[in-house]
Coordinates of C-alpha atoms and ligand atoms in Angstrom, one line a residue:
M1 CA 149.0 -20.9 197.9
A2 CA 149.3 -17.2 198.3
T3 CA 145.4 -16.7 197.3
S4 CA 144.3 -18.7 200.3
G5 CA 142.7 -16.8 203.3
W6 CA 141.0 -14.6 200.8
S7 CA 137.3 -15.7 200.6
P8 CA 133.8 -14.0 200.4
A9 CA 133.6 -14.3 204.2
R10 CA 136.7 -12.0 204.7
V11 CA 135.1 -9.6 202.4
H12 CA 132.0 -9.7 204.4
D13 CA 134.1 -8.7 207.7
I14 CA 135.8 -6.0 205.7
Y15 CA 132.3 -4.3 204.7
R16 CA 131.0 -4.8 208.1
K17 CA 134.0 -3.0 209.7
A18 CA 133.5 -0.2 207.1
F19 CA 129.8 -0.2 207.3
P20 CA 128.6 -1.6 210.6
Q21 CA 124.8 -1.1 210.0
G22 CA 124.4 0.0 206.6
R23 CA 122.9 -2.2 203.8
L24 CA 125.0 -3.0 200.7
V25 CA 123.0 -2.1 197.4
L26 CA 125.0 -3.2 194.3
V27 CA 123.5 -1.8 191.0
S28 CA 124.3 -3.1 187.6
N29 CA 122.7 -3.4 184.3
R30 CA 123.1 -7.2 184.0
Q31 CA 121.6 -9.5 186.7
P32 CA 123.2 -12.5 188.4
Y33 CA 120.1 -14.7 187.9
A34 CA 117.7 -14.9 185.2
H35 CA 114.4 -17.0 185.4
M36 CA 113.7 -18.5 182.1
R37 CA 110.4 -20.4 180.9
T38 CA 111.5 -23.6 179.2
E39 CA 109.9 -25.3 176.2
N40 CA 108.2 -27.9 178.7
D41 CA 106.7 -24.7 180.4
E42 CA 108.9 -24.8 183.4
I43 CA 110.8 -22.3 185.1
T44 CA 114.5 -22.7 185.4
V45 CA 117.2 -20.3 186.5
R46 CA 120.1 -19.2 184.6
R47 CA 123.4 -18.1 185.8
P48 CA 126.1 -16.3 183.8
A49 CA 128.9 -18.7 182.7
G50 CA 131.5 -16.3 183.9
G51 CA 132.4 -12.5 184.4
L52 CA 131.7 -10.2 187.4
S53 CA 128.2 -11.4 188.2
L54 CA 129.5 -14.8 188.9
A55 CA 132.4 -13.2 191.1
L56 CA 130.3 -10.8 192.9
D57 CA 127.5 -13.2 193.9
P58 CA 129.3 -15.1 196.6
V59 CA 130.1 -11.6 198.2
L60 CA 126.4 -10.5 198.2
Q61 CA 125.6 -13.9 199.5
A62 CA 128.1 -13.4 202.4
V63 CA 127.2 -9.8 203.3
G64 CA 123.5 -9.9 202.4
G65 CA 121.9 -6.7 201.1
T66 CA 120.1 -6.0 197.6
W67 CA 121.2 -6.3 194.0
I68 CA 119.2 -4.0 191.6
A69 CA 119.4 -4.8 187.9
W70 CA 117.5 -5.3 184.7
G71 CA 115.2 -8.5 184.7
H72 CA 115.5 -9.7 181.1
G73 CA 114.7 -13.3 181.7
S74 CA 111.6 -14.6 180.0
A75 CA 110.0 -15.6 183.5
D76 CA 111.5 -12.9 185.6
S77 CA 108.5 -11.2 186.1
E78 CA 106.5 -14.2 187.3
V79 CA 108.8 -15.0 190.2
V80 CA 109.1 -11.5 191.9
D81 CA 106.9 -10.1 194.5
D82 CA 104.8 -7.0 194.4
H83 CA 107.9 -4.8 194.8
D84 CA 109.7 -6.7 192.1
R85 CA 112.0 -8.4 194.5
V86 CA 113.0 -12.1 194.5
G87 CA 115.4 -14.0 197.0
V88 CA 118.5 -15.3 195.5
P89 CA 120.1 -17.7 195.2
P90 CA 116.8 -19.6 194.6
E91 CA 117.6 -22.7 196.4
D92 CA 118.7 -20.8 199.5
P93 CA 118.1 -17.1 199.4
A94 CA 120.8 -15.0 201.2
Y95 CA 120.1 -11.7 199.4
T96 CA 117.5 -9.8 197.4
L97 CA 117.7 -9.2 193.7
R98 CA 115.4 -6.3 192.7
R99 CA 114.4 -6.3 189.2
L100 CA 113.8 -3.2 186.9
W101 CA 112.0 -3.6 183.7
L102 CA 113.0 -2.2 180.3
S103 CA 110.6 -1.9 177.4
D104 CA 111.9 -2.6 173.7
E105 CA 112.3 1.0 173.3
D106 CA 114.5 1.2 176.3
I107 CA 116.5 -1.7 175.2
D108 CA 117.2 -0.1 171.8
N109 CA 118.0 3.4 173.1
Y110 CA 119.5 3.1 176.5
Y111 CA 121.3 -0.3 176.1
L112 CA 122.0 -0.8 172.4
G113 CA 122.0 2.9 171.8
Y114 CA 123.8 5.3 174.4
S115 CA 125.6 2.6 176.3
N116 CA 126.8 0.6 173.4
Q117 CA 126.9 2.8 170.6
A118 CA 127.9 6.1 172.3
L119 CA 129.8 5.3 175.5
W120 CA 131.4 2.0 174.6
P121 CA 133.3 3.2 171.6
L122 CA 133.9 6.6 172.7
C123 CA 135.6 5.0 175.9
H124 CA 137.6 2.8 173.5
N125 CA 138.5 5.6 171.6
I126 CA 136.9 4.0 168.4
L127 CA 135.2 7.1 167.1
E128 CA 134.1 5.6 163.7
H129 CA 131.5 3.5 165.7
V130 CA 130.3 6.4 168.0
R131 CA 126.6 7.3 167.4
F132 CA 124.9 10.1 169.3
R133 CA 121.1 10.3 169.1
F134 CA 118.8 12.4 171.1
R135 CA 116.6 9.4 171.7
Y136 CA 119.5 7.5 173.1
W137 CA 120.3 10.2 175.3
R138 CA 116.7 10.8 176.5
S139 CA 116.5 6.9 177.3
Y140 CA 119.6 6.7 179.0
R141 CA 118.7 9.6 181.2
D142 CA 115.4 7.9 181.9
V143 CA 116.8 4.5 182.8
N144 CA 119.3 6.0 185.0
T145 CA 116.7 8.0 187.1
R146 CA 114.7 4.8 187.3
F147 CA 117.8 3.0 188.6
A148 CA 118.3 5.7 191.2
H149 CA 114.6 5.6 192.3
A150 CA 114.8 1.8 193.0
V151 CA 118.0 2.6 195.2
V152 CA 115.9 4.9 197.2
E153 CA 113.1 2.1 197.7
E154 CA 115.9 -0.5 198.6
A155 CA 118.6 1.3 200.6
G156 CA 117.0 1.4 204.1
D157 CA 117.6 4.2 206.8
E158 CA 121.0 3.0 208.3
G159 CA 123.6 4.6 205.6
G160 CA 125.4 2.1 203.9
L161 CA 127.2 1.6 200.5
V162 CA 125.6 2.1 197.0
W163 CA 128.0 0.3 194.6
F164 CA 127.3 1.0 191.0
Q165 CA 128.9 -1.0 188.2
D166 CA 130.0 0.3 184.9
Y167 CA 129.1 2.6 182.1
H168 CA 125.4 2.0 181.9
L169 CA 124.8 3.9 185.0
A170 CA 126.8 7.2 184.8
L171 CA 123.9 9.4 185.6
A172 CA 122.2 7.5 188.5
P173 CA 124.6 8.5 191.4
A174 CA 123.6 12.3 190.6
V175 CA 120.1 11.6 190.8
L176 CA 120.5 9.6 194.1
R177 CA 122.7 12.2 195.6
N178 CA 120.0 14.7 195.4
V179 CA 117.8 12.8 197.5
R180 CA 120.1 10.6 199.7
S181 CA 123.0 12.4 200.8
D182 CA 123.5 10.0 203.9
L183 CA 124.5 7.1 201.5
T184 CA 128.0 6.5 200.4
L185 CA 128.1 6.3 196.7
A186 CA 130.7 4.3 194.9
H187 CA 131.2 3.4 191.2
F188 CA 133.5 1.1 189.2
W189 CA 134.0 1.9 185.7
H190 CA 135.0 -1.4 183.8
I191 CA 136.0 0.0 180.6
P192 CA 138.8 2.6 179.6
W193 CA 138.3 6.1 180.4
P194 CA 139.4 8.0 177.3
A195 CA 141.7 11.1 177.0
W196 CA 140.1 14.6 177.2
E197 CA 140.8 15.1 173.4
T198 CA 138.4 12.0 172.8
L199 CA 135.8 12.8 175.3
R200 CA 135.2 16.2 173.9
V201 CA 133.3 14.8 171.0
C202 CA 130.5 13.8 173.4
P203 CA 127.7 16.3 173.3
Q204 CA 126.7 15.0 176.9
K205 CA 130.2 15.0 178.5
I206 CA 129.3 17.6 181.3
D207 CA 126.4 15.5 182.4
I208 CA 128.2 12.4 182.4
L209 CA 131.1 13.9 184.3
E210 CA 128.7 15.6 186.7
G211 CA 126.8 12.2 187.3
L212 CA 130.2 10.4 188.1
L213 CA 131.4 13.1 190.4
A214 CA 128.3 12.6 192.5
N215 CA 130.0 9.5 193.8
D216 CA 132.3 9.6 196.8
L217 CA 134.5 7.1 195.2
L218 CA 135.1 6.3 191.5
G219 CA 137.2 3.4 190.5
F220 CA 139.0 2.6 187.3
H221 CA 141.4 -0.4 186.4
L222 CA 144.5 1.8 185.8
D223 CA 146.1 4.8 187.0
S224 CA 146.2 6.3 183.5
F225 CA 142.4 6.1 183.3
V226 CA 142.3 7.9 186.5
T227 CA 144.6 10.6 185.1
N228 CA 142.5 11.0 182.0
F229 CA 139.2 11.2 184.0
I230 CA 140.7 13.9 186.2
T231 CA 142.1 15.9 183.2
C232 CA 138.6 16.0 181.8
C233 CA 137.1 17.4 185.1
I234 CA 139.9 20.0 185.0
R235 CA 139.3 20.9 181.3
E236 CA 135.5 20.8 181.2
L237 CA 134.4 21.4 184.7
D238 CA 137.1 23.6 186.1
A239 CA 136.8 21.6 189.3
F240 CA 139.7 21.6 191.9
V241 CA 142.0 18.6 192.0
D242 CA 144.4 17.3 194.6
W243 CA 146.6 15.1 192.5
T244 CA 148.4 13.4 195.4
K245 CA 145.1 12.2 196.8
R246 CA 143.7 11.7 193.3
A247 CA 140.6 13.7 194.6
V248 CA 138.2 15.9 192.6
V249 CA 136.4 18.6 194.5
Y250 CA 133.4 20.0 192.5
K251 CA 130.5 22.1 193.9
G252 CA 131.6 21.5 197.4
H253 CA 131.8 17.6 197.0
M254 CA 134.8 15.6 196.9
T255 CA 135.1 12.2 194.7
A256 CA 138.1 10.2 195.5
V257 CA 139.4 8.7 191.9
K258 CA 141.4 5.7 192.3
A259 CA 142.8 2.6 190.3
F260 CA 141.7 -1.0 191.4
P261 CA 142.7 -3.3 188.9
I262 CA 140.4 -5.9 188.6
S263 CA 141.2 -9.7 188.7
I264 CA 139.6 -13.3 188.7
D265 CA 139.0 -15.9 191.4
V266 CA 142.6 -17.3 190.9
G267 CA 142.3 -20.3 193.4
R268 CA 139.0 -21.5 191.6
F269 CA 140.8 -21.4 188.1
E270 CA 144.1 -23.1 189.5
E271 CA 141.8 -25.9 191.1
M272 CA 139.7 -26.5 187.8
A273 CA 142.8 -26.6 185.8
A274 CA 144.6 -29.0 188.2
S275 CA 141.7 -31.5 188.1
E276 CA 141.6 -34.9 186.6
E277 CA 138.2 -34.0 184.9
T278 CA 140.3 -31.2 183.0
E279 CA 142.6 -34.0 181.9
R280 CA 139.9 -35.9 180.5
R281 CA 138.2 -32.8 178.9
I282 CA 141.6 -32.3 177.2
A283 CA 141.8 -35.6 175.7
T284 CA 138.3 -35.4 174.5
I285 CA 138.8 -31.8 172.9
V286 CA 142.1 -33.2 171.1
E287 CA 140.0 -36.2 169.8
R288 CA 137.0 -34.0 168.6
Y289 CA 139.2 -31.3 166.7
G290 CA 142.0 -33.4 165.5
L291 CA 144.7 -31.6 167.7
A292 CA 147.0 -34.4 168.4
E293 CA 150.6 -33.4 168.0
Q294 CA 149.7 -30.0 167.4
K295 CA 151.1 -26.9 168.6
I296 CA 147.9 -25.0 169.8
G297 CA 147.1 -21.3 169.9
I298 CA 144.0 -19.8 171.9
G299 CA 141.9 -16.9 171.5
V300 CA 138.7 -16.3 173.6
D301 CA 136.6 -13.3 173.4
R302 CA 133.3 -11.7 173.2
L303 CA 132.9 -10.8 169.5
D304 CA 133.7 -7.2 170.1
Y305 CA 135.7 -4.7 167.8
S306 CA 137.8 -3.7 170.7
K307 CA 139.3 -7.3 170.9
G308 CA 141.3 -6.9 167.8
I309 CA 140.2 -10.4 166.3
L310 CA 140.5 -9.1 162.8
Q311 CA 144.2 -7.9 163.3
R312 CA 144.9 -11.3 165.0
L313 CA 143.5 -13.3 161.9
E314 CA 145.7 -11.0 159.7
A315 CA 148.8 -11.7 161.9
L316 CA 148.1 -15.5 161.5
R317 CA 147.7 -15.2 158.0
L318 CA 151.3 -13.6 157.6
L319 CA 152.5 -16.3 160.0
F320 CA 151.4 -19.1 157.8
R321 CA 152.5 -17.4 154.8
D322 CA 156.0 -16.6 155.8
H323 CA 156.4 -20.0 157.8
P324 CA 155.1 -22.8 155.7
E325 CA 156.7 -25.1 158.0
L326 CA 153.8 -24.4 160.6
A327 CA 151.2 -26.0 158.0
G328 CA 149.8 -29.2 159.7
R329 CA 151.8 -28.5 162.9
F330 CA 150.0 -25.5 164.4
T331 CA 146.3 -24.8 164.9
F332 CA 144.7 -21.7 166.2
V333 CA 141.5 -22.1 168.2
Q334 CA 139.3 -19.0 168.3
V335 CA 136.6 -19.2 170.7
A336 CA 134.3 -16.1 170.1
V337 CA 130.8 -15.4 171.6
P338 CA 128.5 -13.5 169.5
S339 CA 127.7 -10.2 171.3
R340 CA 125.3 -7.2 170.6
G341 CA 124.2 -8.8 167.6
E342 CA 121.4 -6.0 167.0
I343 CA 124.1 -3.4 166.3
P344 CA 125.2 -3.0 162.8
A345 CA 128.9 -2.4 163.6
Y346 CA 128.7 -5.9 165.5
Q347 CA 127.0 -7.6 162.7
H348 CA 129.6 -6.3 160.4
L349 CA 132.2 -7.5 162.4
Q350 CA 130.7 -10.9 162.8
E351 CA 130.5 -11.2 159.0
R352 CA 134.1 -10.2 158.5
V353 CA 135.4 -12.5 161.1
D354 CA 133.4 -15.5 159.8
Q355 CA 134.6 -14.6 156.1
R356 CA 138.2 -14.2 157.0
I357 CA 138.4 -17.6 158.9
E358 CA 136.7 -19.4 155.9
E359 CA 139.3 -17.6 153.5
L360 CA 142.2 -18.8 155.8
N361 CA 140.8 -22.3 156.2
G362 CA 139.8 -22.6 152.6
A363 CA 143.4 -21.4 151.2
L364 CA 145.5 -23.6 153.7
S365 CA 143.6 -26.7 154.9
T366 CA 144.7 -30.0 153.9
D367 CA 142.9 -33.4 154.3
S368 CA 144.0 -33.9 157.9
W369 CA 144.5 -30.3 159.0
K370 CA 143.0 -26.9 159.1
P371 CA 144.8 -23.6 160.4
I372 CA 141.8 -22.3 162.4
V373 CA 139.1 -24.1 164.7
Y374 CA 136.3 -21.6 165.0
I375 CA 133.9 -22.2 167.8
R376 CA 131.1 -19.4 167.8
H377 CA 129.3 -20.0 171.1
P378 CA 130.0 -19.6 174.7
L379 CA 131.7 -22.4 176.4
P380 CA 131.2 -23.3 180.3
Q381 CA 134.1 -22.3 182.3
D382 CA 135.4 -25.6 183.0
E383 CA 135.7 -26.4 179.3
L384 CA 137.3 -22.9 178.8
V385 CA 139.9 -24.0 181.5
A386 CA 140.7 -27.2 179.3
F387 CA 141.3 -25.1 176.2
Y388 CA 143.6 -22.7 178.3
R389 CA 145.6 -25.4 179.9
M390 CA 146.1 -27.4 176.5
A391 CA 147.3 -24.3 174.6
D392 CA 151.0 -23.5 173.7
V393 CA 150.1 -19.8 173.2
A394 CA 147.4 -17.6 174.2
I395 CA 146.8 -14.4 171.9
I396 CA 145.1 -11.3 173.3
S397 CA 145.5 -8.7 170.9
S398 CA 142.8 -6.0 172.0
V399 CA 143.0 -2.6 170.2
Q400 CA 141.8 -1.1 173.5
D401 CA 140.6 -3.1 176.9
G402 CA 139.9 -1.8 180.3
M403 CA 141.7 -4.9 181.8
N404 CA 141.0 -8.1 180.1
L405 CA 140.3 -11.1 182.3
V406 CA 141.1 -13.8 179.6
V407 CA 144.6 -13.6 179.9
K408 CA 144.5 -13.8 183.9
E409 CA 142.3 -16.9 183.2
F410 CA 144.8 -18.2 181.0
I411 CA 147.9 -17.7 183.4
A412 CA 145.9 -19.1 186.5
S413 CA 145.2 -22.2 184.2
Q414 CA 148.7 -23.2 183.3
G415 CA 150.6 -26.2 184.6
D416 CA 154.0 -27.6 184.5
D417 CA 154.5 -27.2 180.7
P418 CA 153.0 -23.7 180.5
G419 CA 151.9 -21.8 177.4
A420 CA 153.3 -18.4 176.3
V421 CA 151.2 -15.3 176.5
C422 CA 151.1 -12.8 173.5
L423 CA 149.3 -9.9 175.1
S424 CA 148.6 -6.5 173.4
E425 CA 150.1 -3.5 174.8
F426 CA 146.7 -1.6 175.0
A427 CA 144.9 -4.1 177.1
G428 CA 145.0 -3.0 180.8
A429 CA 146.3 -6.3 182.0
A430 CA 149.7 -5.3 180.1
D431 CA 150.3 -3.0 182.8
E432 CA 149.8 -5.6 185.5
I433 CA 151.0 -8.8 184.2
G434 CA 154.7 -8.1 183.1
R435 CA 156.6 -11.0 181.4
S436 CA 154.2 -11.6 178.5
V437 CA 155.3 -11.2 174.9
S438 CA 154.0 -7.9 174.1
I439 CA 152.4 -7.2 170.7
N440 CA 151.0 -4.3 168.9
P441 CA 147.8 -5.3 167.0
F442 CA 148.4 -2.4 164.7
D443 CA 151.7 -3.4 163.6
T444 CA 150.7 -6.8 161.9
E445 CA 154.3 -7.8 160.6
G446 CA 155.6 -7.1 164.3
F447 CA 152.6 -9.1 165.6
A448 CA 153.3 -12.2 163.5
E449 CA 157.0 -12.3 164.4
S450 CA 156.0 -12.1 168.0
L451 CA 153.9 -15.1 167.4
R452 CA 156.5 -17.0 165.9
L453 CA 159.1 -16.3 168.7
A454 CA 156.2 -17.4 171.4
L455 CA 155.8 -20.6 169.5
A456 CA 159.4 -21.2 169.4
M457 CA 160.0 -20.1 173.0
P458 CA 161.9 -22.9 175.1
L459 CA 160.2 -24.6 178.2
E460 CA 162.5 -23.1 180.5
E461 CA 162.0 -19.6 179.4
R462 CA 157.9 -20.3 179.5
R463 CA 158.3 -21.8 182.9
H464 CA 160.3 -18.7 184.1
R465 CA 157.9 -16.1 182.7
M466 CA 154.7 -18.2 183.7
E467 CA 156.0 -18.3 187.3
A468 CA 156.6 -14.6 187.6
M469 CA 153.2 -13.9 186.0
K470 CA 151.5 -16.5 188.5
Q471 CA 153.2 -14.8 191.4
K472 CA 151.8 -11.6 190.7
L473 CA 148.4 -12.6 189.9
R474 CA 148.1 -14.7 193.2
R475 CA 148.6 -11.3 195.0
Q476 CA 145.7 -9.7 193.2
T477 CA 142.4 -11.7 192.9
I478 CA 138.9 -10.7 192.5
Y479 CA 138.7 -10.9 196.5
T480 CA 141.7 -8.4 197.0
W481 CA 139.9 -6.1 194.4
M482 CA 136.6 -6.2 196.2
A483 CA 138.4 -5.7 199.7
D484 CA 140.6 -2.8 198.4
F485 CA 137.6 -1.0 196.9
L486 CA 135.2 -1.5 200.1
E487 CA 137.8 -0.4 202.4
A488 CA 138.4 2.9 200.3
A489 CA 134.8 3.2 200.1
G490 CA 134.6 3.0 204.0
T491 CA 136.9 5.8 204.5
V492 CA 136.2 8.2 201.8
R493 CA 133.5 10.0 203.4
A494 CA 135.7 10.6 206.6
E495 CA 138.6 11.8 204.4
A496 CA 136.2 14.4 202.8
A497 CA 134.9 15.5 206.0
S498 CA 138.5 16.5 207.2
L499 CA 138.8 18.7 204.1
D500 CA 137.6 22.3 204.1
L501 CA 135.3 21.7 200.9
E502 CA 133.8 25.0 200.6
S503 CA 137.0 27.1 200.5
Ligands
ADQ601 P1 134.6 -7.7 178.7 O1 135.2 -7.0 177.5 O2 133.3 -8.5 178.5 O3 134.5 -6.8 180.0 P2 137.0 -9.4 179.4 O4 137.8 -9.0 180.5 O5 137.6 -9.8 178.0 O6 135.4 -8.8 179.3 O7 136.3 -10.8 179.8 C1 135.5 -11.6 179.3 C2 134.9 -12.7 180.1 O8 133.9 -13.4 179.3 C3 136.0 -13.6 180.6 O9 135.6 -14.0 181.9 C4 135.9 -14.9 179.6 O10 136.1 -16.2 180.0 C5 134.3 -14.9 179.3 N1 134.2 -15.5 177.9 C6 134.7 -14.8 176.7 N2 134.4 -15.5 175.7 C7 133.8 -16.7 176.2 C8 133.1 -17.9 175.4 N3 133.3 -17.9 174.2 N4 132.5 -18.7 176.3 C9 132.6 -18.5 177.7 N5 133.1 -17.5 178.2 C10 133.7 -16.3 177.5 C11 134.7 -5.5 180.5 C12 135.9 -4.8 179.9 C13 137.2 -5.5 180.2 C14 137.2 -6.0 181.8 C15 136.0 -6.6 182.2 C16 136.0 -6.7 183.8 O11 135.7 -4.6 178.5 O12 138.5 -4.8 179.9 O13 138.4 -6.8 182.1 O14 134.9 -5.9 181.8 O15 136.1 -5.5 184.3

């Protein structure tokens, strides 16, 4: 298997080659472990079911160092020492988790406010949901400053890398740069970067750009996001740009801005999917939801307006309307985890999705069949894999998405009788995957027709397409992503030093 040979240990070697002495400090909003007090008054440790924290944790375990994040577990504050640190993983500590505490006001304003009602919709170009409030911004600035101060306390004196994750922390690099010019600062932005025409509506755009330009390396999923970011720097800051190197020089400091398309632990998904346990799970699922002799479609999403779930339901409505022969023969399984439920736009979305599914099921169900199985809670990864593996078609219909890992998880989970992939052209993954059935979620009729074609796709064509997609995916895993990023972080300051930045 082409993914073999990549492992946390190899990423460790790459890190140590780049930073022989220096400590790795990773900074993210979410933490990799939460300590929770149970009803029996015991403390348990909760780990995320999937996502980036799960993928980065083995690397931190291999490299050592510190992870700084918001401590949101109900017993988090009880297990830390006087410096808010706790060793993790709890059973055999390999690195330090440094927790930062947020008040309810911080959560409302920094997290639910500026991060998720200003930057998230702005970067996804969904301006109807953008809310700018002074109190959101003040809190975002304050929390970012506190994250930066925590880094100062954790970074040690040997240089090393500070690696920021995502849009919650756009200002922290600039605060840190002012006090620790010896550290290499790098940032990965997990969501799209918008065109200048969109960014310009943001009242704090200059601070955001300046915050990110304090990094030595800034990563996005796609080169188109890199281009958007650099264009914003030219339009707003009059920065000097070397397009060939994808480098921005601003106030005498160079930031390399590069694309690093993120991926998943491909080998792990392939192994899970091929296991006998998965076979057993599939049998149980078929039984539980009455899916025998059905064509099965699958959608797995956080309930977010960027994922195009309503557009997908509308395309399904047209598909069933125009192809009544599918009644009783095709079931769509929507697994949707409620997300950011305190925000009105998300509450509204949840209501509309619930209502549309109820309407569709109400109008079309028979005694022995309903068109949509709706699962409204997170599933463990091994159960998700079973759903992926049994499906005949996956629908990913994002109206805008940085990458989208679900499609990669689906591909890695396919076997000899693979499903077809209907993938929005507006998901970053569309640039990567090739050979999917491309859909435009804004063109509902075209979308429905693509679904019909995908469901009718002969086995040989599905195999052919899936093999091409798998080959590509195996070359780009979460480990190659980390290795590429860390290698670039290791050389970026030497590259900057070779330029005459003052001229
Ligand atoms: P998201 O928008 O959260 O992240 P996405 O790429 O869609 O992420 O991945 C979602 C993850 O959550 C997947 O690993 C999936 O398995 C898991 N998940 C979703 N629904 C689930 C459920 N019901 N039960 C269990 N697990 C579920 C952001 C950007 C993306 C980018 C990622 C990574 O918006 O564009 O791909 O970061 O950089």
